[in-house]
Coordinates of C-alpha atoms and ligand atoms in Angstrom, one line a residue:
Chain A
M1 CA 143.3 86.9 101.4
D2 CA 146.0 86.9 98.7
Y3 CA 147.5 83.7 99.9
L4 CA 144.2 81.9 100.0
L5 CA 143.4 82.9 96.4
Q6 CA 146.9 82.1 95.1
H7 CA 147.4 78.8 96.9
P8 CA 143.9 77.3 97.5
G9 CA 145.4 73.8 97.1
T10 CA 147.9 74.3 99.9
V11 CA 145.3 75.7 102.3
A12 CA 143.0 72.8 101.5
W13 CA 145.7 70.2 102.0
R14 CA 146.7 71.8 105.4
T15 CA 143.0 72.0 106.4
L16 CA 142.6 68.3 105.7
Q17 CA 145.7 67.5 107.7
H18 CA 144.3 69.6 110.5
I19 CA 141.0 67.7 110.4
E20 CA 142.7 64.4 110.3
L21 CA 144.8 65.2 113.4
V22 CA 141.8 66.5 115.4
A23 CA 139.5 63.7 114.3
A24 CA 142.0 61.0 115.2
A25 CA 142.7 62.7 118.6
L26 CA 139.0 63.1 119.3
A27 CA 138.2 59.4 118.4
I28 CA 141.0 58.1 120.7
A29 CA 140.1 60.6 123.4
C30 CA 136.4 59.5 123.4
A31 CA 137.3 55.8 123.5
I32 CA 139.4 56.5 126.7
A33 CA 137.1 59.1 128.2
F34 CA 133.9 57.0 128.1
P35 CA 135.0 54.2 130.4
L36 CA 136.8 56.8 132.6
G37 CA 133.6 58.8 132.9
V38 CA 131.6 55.8 133.9
V39 CA 134.1 55.1 136.7
V40 CA 134.0 58.7 137.8
A41 CA 130.2 58.6 137.9
R42 CA 130.1 55.4 139.9
K43 CA 133.1 55.4 142.3
R44 CA 133.3 58.5 144.4
R45 CA 136.9 58.1 145.6
I46 CA 138.7 56.8 142.5
G47 CA 136.6 59.2 140.5
G48 CA 137.8 62.1 142.5
I49 CA 141.4 61.1 142.0
I50 CA 140.9 60.7 138.2
L51 CA 139.2 64.1 137.9
A52 CA 142.0 65.8 139.9
A53 CA 144.6 64.3 137.7
L54 CA 142.8 65.3 134.5
N55 CA 142.3 68.7 135.9
A56 CA 146.0 69.1 136.5
I57 CA 146.8 68.2 132.9
Y58 CA 144.1 70.6 131.7
T59 CA 145.7 73.5 133.6
I60 CA 149.1 73.0 132.0
P61 CA 149.5 75.7 129.4
S62 CA 149.0 74.0 126.1
L63 CA 152.3 74.9 124.5
A64 CA 154.1 73.7 127.7
L65 CA 152.2 70.4 127.4
F66 CA 153.7 69.9 124.0
A67 CA 157.1 70.8 125.3
L68 CA 156.9 68.4 128.2
L69 CA 156.1 65.5 125.9
I70 CA 159.1 66.1 123.6
P71 CA 161.7 64.5 125.9
L72 CA 159.4 61.4 126.2
L73 CA 158.1 61.1 122.6
G74 CA 160.3 63.3 120.4
I75 CA 158.7 65.6 117.9
G76 CA 156.2 64.8 115.2
T77 CA 152.5 63.8 114.7
W78 CA 152.4 61.2 117.4
T79 CA 153.5 63.6 120.1
A80 CA 150.8 66.1 119.0
L81 CA 148.2 63.3 119.0
V82 CA 149.1 62.4 122.6
A83 CA 149.0 66.0 123.8
L84 CA 145.6 66.5 122.2
V85 CA 144.2 63.3 123.6
L86 CA 145.4 64.2 127.1
Y87 CA 144.0 67.7 126.8
A88 CA 140.5 66.6 125.7
Q89 CA 140.1 64.1 128.6
M90 CA 139.1 66.6 131.2
L91 CA 136.2 68.0 129.1
L92 CA 135.0 64.6 127.9
V93 CA 135.3 62.7 131.2
R94 CA 133.6 65.4 133.2
N95 CA 130.6 65.5 130.8
V96 CA 130.2 61.7 130.6
A97 CA 130.2 61.6 134.5
V98 CA 127.8 64.6 134.8
G99 CA 125.5 63.1 132.2
L100 CA 125.3 59.7 133.8
R101 CA 124.9 61.1 137.3
G102 CA 122.0 63.2 136.1
V103 CA 119.9 60.2 135.1
S104 CA 116.8 60.2 137.3
P105 CA 116.9 57.4 139.9
A106 CA 113.2 56.9 139.4
L107 CA 113.9 56.0 135.8
I108 CA 116.5 53.4 136.7
D109 CA 114.1 52.0 139.3
A110 CA 111.4 51.7 136.7
A111 CA 113.8 49.9 134.4
R112 CA 114.8 47.5 137.2
G113 CA 111.1 46.9 137.9
L114 CA 110.5 46.0 134.3
G115 CA 113.1 43.3 134.5
M116 CA 116.1 44.9 132.8
S117 CA 119.6 43.6 133.8
A118 CA 122.3 46.0 134.9
A119 CA 123.9 46.0 131.4
Q120 CA 120.5 46.6 129.8
I121 CA 119.7 49.5 132.1
F122 CA 123.1 51.0 131.3
W123 CA 122.9 50.8 127.5
R124 CA 119.1 51.3 127.1
V125 CA 118.4 53.9 129.8
E126 CA 121.4 55.5 131.3
V127 CA 123.5 56.1 128.1
P128 CA 120.6 57.4 126.0
Q129 CA 119.6 59.7 128.8
A130 CA 123.1 61.0 129.3
L131 CA 123.8 61.4 125.5
P132 CA 122.9 65.1 125.1
V133 CA 125.4 66.0 127.9
I134 CA 128.0 63.6 126.5
V135 CA 127.7 65.1 123.0
G136 CA 128.0 68.5 124.6
G137 CA 131.4 67.4 126.0
V138 CA 132.4 66.2 122.5
R139 CA 131.5 69.6 121.1
L140 CA 133.6 71.5 123.6
A141 CA 136.5 69.2 123.1
S142 CA 136.4 69.4 119.4
I143 CA 136.5 73.2 119.4
A144 CA 139.3 73.2 121.9
L145 CA 141.3 70.6 119.9
I146 CA 140.8 72.5 116.6
S147 CA 142.3 75.6 118.3
L148 CA 145.0 73.6 120.1
A149 CA 146.0 71.7 117.0
T150 CA 147.3 74.9 115.4
L151 CA 150.2 74.6 117.9
A152 CA 151.1 71.2 116.6
S153 CA 153.2 72.7 113.9
W154 CA 155.6 73.8 116.6
I155 CA 156.6 70.2 117.0
D156 CA 156.4 69.5 113.3
A157 CA 153.0 67.9 113.1
G158 CA 151.7 70.0 110.3
G159 CA 148.1 71.3 110.1
L160 CA 146.8 74.8 109.7
G161 CA 149.3 76.0 112.3
A162 CA 152.1 75.4 109.8
L163 CA 150.6 78.2 107.6
V164 CA 150.4 80.5 110.6
L165 CA 153.8 79.7 111.9
Y166 CA 155.6 80.0 108.5
G167 CA 153.7 83.3 107.8
L168 CA 154.8 84.8 111.1
Q169 CA 158.4 83.7 110.8
H170 CA 158.8 84.8 107.2
D171 CA 156.9 88.1 107.3
D172 CA 154.1 86.8 105.2
P173 CA 150.9 87.9 107.1
S174 CA 148.5 86.9 104.4
R175 CA 149.6 83.3 104.7
A176 CA 149.2 83.4 108.5
V177 CA 145.7 85.0 108.1
A178 CA 144.7 82.3 105.7
G179 CA 145.6 79.6 108.2
A180 CA 143.9 81.4 111.1
L181 CA 140.8 81.9 109.0
A182 CA 140.5 78.3 108.0
A183 CA 140.9 77.2 111.6
A184 CA 138.2 79.6 112.7
V185 CA 135.8 78.3 110.1
L186 CA 136.5 74.7 111.1
A187 CA 135.7 75.5 114.7
I188 CA 132.4 77.2 113.8
V189 CA 131.4 74.3 111.6
A190 CA 132.1 71.8 114.3
D191 CA 130.3 73.8 116.9
V192 CA 127.1 74.2 114.8
G193 CA 127.1 70.6 113.6
L194 CA 127.5 69.1 117.1
R195 CA 125.0 71.6 118.6
R196 CA 122.4 70.3 116.2
L197 CA 123.2 66.7 117.1
Q198 CA 122.9 67.6 120.8
H199 CA 119.5 69.2 120.4
R200 CA 118.2 66.3 118.3
W201 CA 118.7 64.1 121.3
E202 CA 117.2 66.4 123.9
Chain B
M1 CA 92.1 40.4 124.1
E2 CA 92.3 37.0 125.8
K3 CA 92.0 36.7 129.5
P4 CA 95.3 35.6 131.0
G5 CA 93.8 35.3 134.5
G6 CA 95.4 36.1 137.8
A7 CA 98.1 34.6 140.0
S8 CA 97.6 33.7 143.6
L9 CA 100.0 35.2 146.1
R10 CA 101.1 34.1 149.6
L11 CA 103.3 36.3 151.9
H12 CA 104.5 34.7 155.0
G13 CA 106.4 36.5 157.8
V14 CA 107.8 39.1 155.3
T15 CA 110.1 41.5 157.1
V16 CA 112.4 44.2 155.8
R17 CA 114.7 46.1 158.1
Y18 CA 116.6 49.4 157.3
R19 CA 119.4 50.1 159.9
G20 CA 117.8 47.8 162.4
R21 CA 114.3 49.4 162.1
A22 CA 111.6 47.3 160.5
A23 CA 109.9 49.0 157.5
V24 CA 107.9 45.9 157.0
D25 CA 107.3 43.7 160.0
G26 CA 106.2 40.1 159.7
V27 CA 103.5 40.5 157.2
D28 CA 101.3 37.5 156.4
L29 CA 98.9 37.8 153.5
D30 CA 97.0 35.4 151.3
V31 CA 95.7 36.8 148.0
A32 CA 93.4 34.8 145.8
A33 CA 93.8 34.7 142.0
G34 CA 92.1 37.7 140.4
E35 CA 91.7 39.7 143.6
F36 CA 92.1 43.4 143.7
I37 CA 94.0 44.2 146.9
V38 CA 94.7 47.8 148.0
L39 CA 97.5 48.5 150.5
L40 CA 96.4 51.6 152.5
G41 CA 98.4 53.5 155.0
P42 CA 100.0 56.8 155.8
S43 CA 103.4 57.9 154.4
G44 CA 106.2 55.7 155.8
S45 CA 103.9 52.8 156.8
G46 CA 105.8 50.4 154.5
K47 CA 103.4 50.2 151.5
S48 CA 106.0 50.6 148.8
T49 CA 108.5 48.5 150.6
L50 CA 106.1 45.6 151.0
L51 CA 105.0 45.9 147.3
R52 CA 108.7 45.9 146.2
T53 CA 109.5 42.7 148.0
I54 CA 107.1 40.9 145.7
N55 CA 109.1 41.6 142.6
R56 CA 112.3 41.5 144.6
L57 CA 113.3 45.1 144.1
V58 CA 113.6 44.9 147.9
L59 CA 115.0 41.7 149.3
P60 CA 113.2 40.7 152.6
D61 CA 115.4 40.0 155.6
A62 CA 112.9 37.3 156.6
G63 CA 109.9 35.6 155.3
T64 CA 108.8 33.9 152.1
I65 CA 106.8 35.0 149.1
E66 CA 105.0 32.5 146.9
I67 CA 103.4 33.3 143.6
D68 CA 101.1 30.6 142.2
G69 CA 102.6 28.4 144.9
R70 CA 106.2 28.8 143.7
D71 CA 108.9 30.5 145.8
A72 CA 109.7 33.9 144.2
A73 CA 113.2 33.7 145.5
A74 CA 113.9 30.6 143.4
E75 CA 113.7 32.4 140.1
P76 CA 116.3 34.9 138.7
P77 CA 115.0 38.3 139.7
E78 CA 115.0 39.7 136.2
A79 CA 112.9 36.8 134.8
L80 CA 110.6 37.2 137.8
R81 CA 110.1 40.9 137.2
R82 CA 109.4 40.4 133.5
G83 CA 106.4 38.3 134.5
I84 CA 105.0 40.8 136.9
G85 CA 103.5 44.1 135.8
Y86 CA 104.8 47.2 137.6
A87 CA 103.3 50.7 137.3
I88 CA 104.6 53.7 139.3
Q89 CA 104.0 57.4 139.1
A90 CA 104.5 59.2 135.8
V91 CA 108.2 59.5 136.1
G92 CA 108.6 55.9 135.1
L93 CA 108.2 56.4 131.3
F94 CA 111.4 56.5 129.4
P95 CA 111.6 60.1 127.9
H96 CA 113.8 59.0 125.0
L97 CA 111.5 56.3 123.7
S98 CA 108.2 56.7 121.9
V99 CA 104.9 55.5 123.5
A100 CA 105.1 52.4 121.4
R101 CA 108.7 51.6 122.3
N102 CA 107.9 52.3 126.0
I103 CA 105.1 49.8 125.9
A104 CA 107.3 47.3 124.0
V105 CA 110.1 47.3 126.6
V106 CA 109.2 44.0 128.3
P107 CA 108.1 42.1 125.2
E108 CA 111.5 43.2 123.7
L109 CA 113.3 41.9 126.7
L110 CA 111.4 38.6 126.3
G111 CA 112.5 38.4 122.7
W112 CA 109.1 38.6 121.0
G113 CA 109.0 39.1 117.2
Q114 CA 108.4 42.5 115.7
A115 CA 104.9 41.7 114.3
R116 CA 103.7 40.3 117.6
I117 CA 105.0 43.3 119.5
A118 CA 103.4 45.8 117.1
A119 CA 100.0 44.0 117.4
R120 CA 100.3 43.9 121.1
V121 CA 101.1 47.6 121.3
E122 CA 98.0 48.4 119.2
A123 CA 95.8 46.2 121.4
L124 CA 97.1 47.7 124.6
L125 CA 96.7 51.3 123.5
A126 CA 93.1 50.5 122.6
L127 CA 92.7 48.8 126.0
V128 CA 93.7 52.0 127.8
R129 CA 91.6 54.0 125.4
L130 CA 94.3 55.9 123.5
D131 CA 93.9 56.0 119.8
P132 CA 96.9 53.9 118.5
A133 CA 97.3 56.0 115.3
R134 CA 97.5 59.2 117.3
Y135 CA 99.6 58.2 120.2
R136 CA 101.9 55.4 119.1
D137 CA 104.7 57.6 117.9
R138 CA 104.5 60.4 120.4
Y139 CA 107.0 60.9 123.2
P140 CA 106.1 61.0 126.9
R141 CA 106.7 64.8 127.1
E142 CA 104.0 65.2 124.4
L143 CA 101.4 63.6 126.7
S144 CA 99.2 64.9 129.5
G145 CA 99.7 63.5 133.0
G146 CA 96.6 61.3 132.6
E147 CA 97.7 60.0 129.2
Q148 CA 101.2 59.2 130.6
Q149 CA 99.5 57.2 133.4
R150 CA 97.5 55.2 130.8
V151 CA 100.7 54.4 128.9
G152 CA 102.3 53.4 132.2
V153 CA 99.5 51.0 132.8
A154 CA 99.7 49.7 129.2
R155 CA 103.4 49.1 129.6
A156 CA 102.9 47.2 132.9
L157 CA 100.3 45.0 131.1
A158 CA 102.4 44.4 128.0
A159 CA 103.6 40.9 128.6
E160 CA 100.3 39.6 129.8
P161 CA 101.3 39.5 133.5
R162 CA 99.0 37.5 135.8
L163 CA 100.1 39.8 138.7
L164 CA 100.1 43.6 138.5
L165 CA 101.8 45.8 141.1
M166 CA 100.8 49.5 141.1
D167 CA 102.5 52.0 143.4
E168 CA 100.4 55.2 143.7
P169 CA 100.0 55.1 139.9
F170 CA 97.6 58.0 139.9
G171 CA 99.3 60.1 142.5
A172 CA 100.2 62.9 140.1
V173 CA 96.9 63.7 138.4
D174 CA 93.9 65.8 139.3
A175 CA 90.8 64.4 140.9
I176 CA 88.7 64.1 137.7
V177 CA 91.4 62.4 135.7
R178 CA 92.1 60.2 138.7
A179 CA 88.5 59.0 138.9
D180 CA 88.6 58.3 135.2
L181 CA 91.7 56.2 135.5
Q182 CA 90.3 54.3 138.5
E183 CA 87.3 53.4 136.4
E184 CA 89.5 52.2 133.6
T185 CA 91.6 50.2 136.1
L186 CA 88.5 48.5 137.4
R187 CA 87.3 47.7 133.8
I188 CA 90.7 46.2 132.9
H189 CA 90.7 44.2 136.0
R190 CA 87.2 42.8 135.3
M191 CA 88.3 42.1 131.7
L192 CA 91.6 40.5 132.2
G193 CA 91.2 38.9 135.7
T194 CA 94.7 40.0 136.7
T195 CA 95.6 39.9 140.4
I196 CA 96.3 43.5 141.4
L197 CA 98.1 44.9 144.4
F198 CA 97.6 48.6 144.5
V199 CA 99.3 51.1 146.8
T200 CA 97.6 54.3 147.9
H201 CA 97.2 56.6 150.8
D202 CA 94.0 58.0 149.4
V203 CA 91.1 56.4 151.4
D204 CA 88.4 57.1 148.8
E205 CA 90.6 55.5 146.1
A206 CA 91.0 52.4 148.3
L207 CA 87.3 52.1 149.0
R208 CA 86.5 52.5 145.4
L209 CA 88.9 50.0 143.9
A210 CA 89.5 47.2 146.5
D211 CA 88.0 43.8 146.8
R212 CA 90.0 43.8 150.1
I213 CA 91.8 46.6 151.8
V214 CA 95.0 45.9 153.7
V215 CA 95.6 48.7 156.3
L216 CA 99.2 49.1 157.2
K217 CA 100.8 50.9 160.2
D218 CA 104.5 51.0 160.9
G219 CA 105.0 48.0 158.7
C220 CA 102.4 45.8 160.3
I221 CA 99.0 44.8 159.1
E222 CA 96.3 46.5 161.2
Q223 CA 93.3 45.1 159.4
V224 CA 92.3 43.2 156.3
G225 CA 88.8 43.2 155.0
S226 CA 86.3 44.4 152.3
P227 CA 85.9 48.1 152.0
L228 CA 82.5 48.1 153.8
N229 CA 83.8 45.8 156.5
V230 CA 86.9 47.9 157.2
L231 CA 84.8 51.1 157.2
A232 CA 81.9 49.8 159.3
N233 CA 83.9 47.7 161.7
P234 CA 87.3 49.2 162.1
A235 CA 89.5 46.8 164.1
T236 CA 91.4 49.5 166.0
D237 CA 91.1 53.2 166.7
Y238 CA 94.0 53.7 164.2
V239 CA 91.9 52.2 161.4
A240 CA 88.8 54.2 162.5
A241 CA 90.8 57.4 162.5
L242 CA 92.5 56.7 159.2
L243 CA 89.3 55.9 157.3
D244 CA 87.3 58.5 159.2
S245 CA 84.7 55.7 159.8
K246 CA 82.2 58.1 161.3
D247 CA 81.8 59.6 157.9
A248 CA 78.4 58.2 156.9
V249 CA 78.5 59.6 153.4
R250 CA 81.6 57.5 152.8
R251 CA 79.7 54.3 153.7
L252 CA 76.7 55.3 151.7
Q253 CA 79.0 55.3 148.7
L254 CA 79.7 51.6 149.2
L255 CA 76.0 50.5 149.4
N256 CA 73.6 50.5 146.5
A257 CA 69.9 50.8 146.2
R258 CA 69.4 47.0 145.7
D259 CA 71.1 46.4 149.1
A260 CA 68.9 48.9 150.8
L261 CA 65.7 47.4 149.3
R262 CA 66.1 44.3 151.5
S263 CA 65.1 46.2 154.6
A264 CA 62.9 48.7 152.8
T265 CA 59.4 49.4 154.0
A266 CA 57.6 49.6 150.7
R267 CA 57.1 46.5 148.6
P268 CA 56.8 46.7 144.8
E269 CA 53.1 46.5 144.6
M270 CA 52.9 49.6 146.9
A271 CA 55.5 51.5 145.0
K272 CA 53.2 53.2 142.5
G273 CA 54.0 56.8 143.0
D274 CA 54.5 57.8 139.4
D275 CA 55.8 61.2 140.4
W276 CA 58.7 59.7 142.5
P277 CA 62.1 60.1 140.9
R278 CA 63.7 56.9 139.7
V279 CA 67.1 55.4 140.3
T280 CA 68.7 52.2 139.1
P281 CA 69.4 49.3 141.5
Q282 CA 73.1 49.9 141.0
A283 CA 72.9 53.5 142.2
T284 CA 74.8 54.2 145.4
L285 CA 72.9 55.2 148.5
R286 CA 74.8 58.5 148.3
E287 CA 73.0 59.1 144.9
V288 CA 69.7 58.0 146.4
L289 CA 70.2 60.4 149.3
S290 CA 70.9 63.3 147.0
V291 CA 67.8 62.5 145.1
L292 CA 65.8 62.5 148.3
L293 CA 67.3 65.7 149.4
G294 CA 66.0 67.1 146.1
G295 CA 62.5 67.1 147.8
A296 CA 60.9 63.7 147.0
S297 CA 59.4 61.7 149.9
R298 CA 60.4 58.4 148.3
T299 CA 62.5 57.4 145.3
M300 CA 61.6 54.5 143.1
V301 CA 64.2 51.8 142.3
A302 CA 63.6 50.4 138.9
N303 CA 65.2 48.7 135.9
D304 CA 64.1 49.6 132.4
D305 CA 61.2 47.2 132.6
E306 CA 60.7 46.3 136.2
V307 CA 60.0 48.3 139.4
L308 CA 61.8 46.7 142.3
G309 CA 60.6 48.9 145.2
S310 CA 61.1 52.3 146.7
L311 CA 63.3 53.9 149.3
S312 CA 62.7 56.7 151.9
F313 CA 65.1 58.5 154.3
D314 CA 64.4 55.9 156.9
D315 CA 65.3 53.1 154.5
V316 CA 68.6 54.6 153.8
R317 CA 69.3 55.1 157.5
A318 CA 68.3 51.5 158.2
A319 CA 70.6 50.2 155.5
L320 CA 73.5 52.2 157.0
A321 CA 72.7 50.9 160.5
R322 CA 72.8 47.3 159.3
T323 CA 76.5 47.7 158.2
E324 CA 77.4 48.3 161.8
G325 CA 78.1 44.9 163.2
Ligands
ATP1 N1 116.1 52.4 150.8 C1 115.8 52.7 152.0 N2 116.7 52.9 152.9 C2 116.4 53.2 154.2 N3 115.1 53.4 154.7 C3 114.1 53.2 153.8 C4 114.4 52.8 152.4 N4 113.2 52.7 151.8 C5 112.3 52.9 152.7 N5 112.8 53.2 153.9 C6 112.0 53.5 155.2 O1 111.1 52.5 155.3 C7 109.9 53.0 155.8 C8 108.7 52.6 154.9 O2 108.9 53.3 153.6 P1 108.0 53.1 152.4 O3 108.6 53.8 151.2 O4 107.7 51.6 152.2 O5 106.7 53.9 152.9 P2 105.3 54.1 152.1 O6 104.2 53.6 152.9 O7 105.4 53.7 150.7 O8 105.3 55.7 152.1 P3 104.8 56.8 151.0 O9 103.3 56.8 151.1 O10 105.4 58.1 151.5 O11 105.3 56.3 149.7 C9 110.1 54.5 155.9 O12 110.3 54.8 157.3 C10 111.3 54.8 155.1 O13 112.0 55.9 155.6
MG2 MG1 105.5 54.7 148.8

């Protein structure tokens, strides 16, 4: 607690950095995962291949994923961003696909019968119906990324992990605790906030 | 609400095959503007498939469909469907849209202005007897099954279609609510003059609603005719069995006291028994029968101000016999 009370500015700055990294990764990950999820929901064979590939990435131990990227991208924020985006794909794509597949065929039939085009059915019926499940995926991914991003400091990408890492290396446990605590609070806030959003749409 | 009237419909040789097997097999049918047609048949007889060829949710393998004399295949399918009302079982309402937004779907697709849509939603809710102020902003899950069906009908009627397709729209509600909805459907039909094609496998529902019943078997038409005609003169054993034509009570339901008076024995001047129970000329013979079973020897048929005659058991029996051609 000492560290937090003595250096609130540093903790706040590291927290902001952490949020930036996670938010950027999540935004990019969602932009990629949405179209991938649509493909997985609609094309059985290609979808199976995509899911298998994402699953493989997901099972790589997270620290090892960072390490594997270093020869390709060097160290720094960009590498961390790529690792987080890759890691989030599995959770996001799977939920987009599950959400879309779960839309009742009778509902789609009714929409066709009323004269909606394929695009109108997708945006006005399928996506709104799948939204709670999709937001559920975003919630899981954001929690995973908040935790994962603490490792980003290993490759010099800053964030709350920097406090933890420095604290451990320099025998300064209160600094490490401050970092860990802030990360935990972030995860809880994200969880509660997105859960609310999810229920609003159900 | 103004009366948009009904479209005429002509099916010629309509055939749909699934894996080589015909689900609809060479159906010819002429429907006059404003007619109420019921497609009746057991499960798998091709009722839904035939209905869905009309708004091109199913593309026929052969045959033509003309609506108001125009080939339905000539128009883009989406535009065609927006002009045809389509009501199915309760599942068809969009759970994420309010009642008002559900009803507004087709007007929105057609690009109507906000004010016009709002006014239309009000009028339609009133038409299906749901208080707009109470129901407009509710979601489908907040409605009973019967209320959902009413909204489904309102949605199908939203863009003033001249043709309305209904596929077992009241399949999921209990008998009392169903009778209520049937009554409403008849009232709306009389009011708007819309041509209606209604699918059911419920014989009593068909008899109650139809101007003409189309009996389907294995994708072919077995018989087309008025309810009384199909019931009294079934063309095949299949139709007789399906409608249970021997069931006299069923036929009594389709005849009214006025019809029966034509062969009745007692003329107005003789019908002076003040203690005889009264029925209106519109009362069905089933009602007359139940009054007679109550113990009276005759029942008097009378309007508010005029006695038309009286009926006995023999008169009811005679009226029934006359339907057998
Ligand atoms: N999409 C489809 N693919 C293959 N076969 C189909 C399809 N749709 C319908 N059929 C078949 O066509 C036949 C007629 O089906 P249809 O749904 O028109 O029957 P129905 O009279 O509406 O029955 P129900 O009262 O059960 O709704 C059935 O044998 C059915 O299995
Ligand atoms: Mg059917």
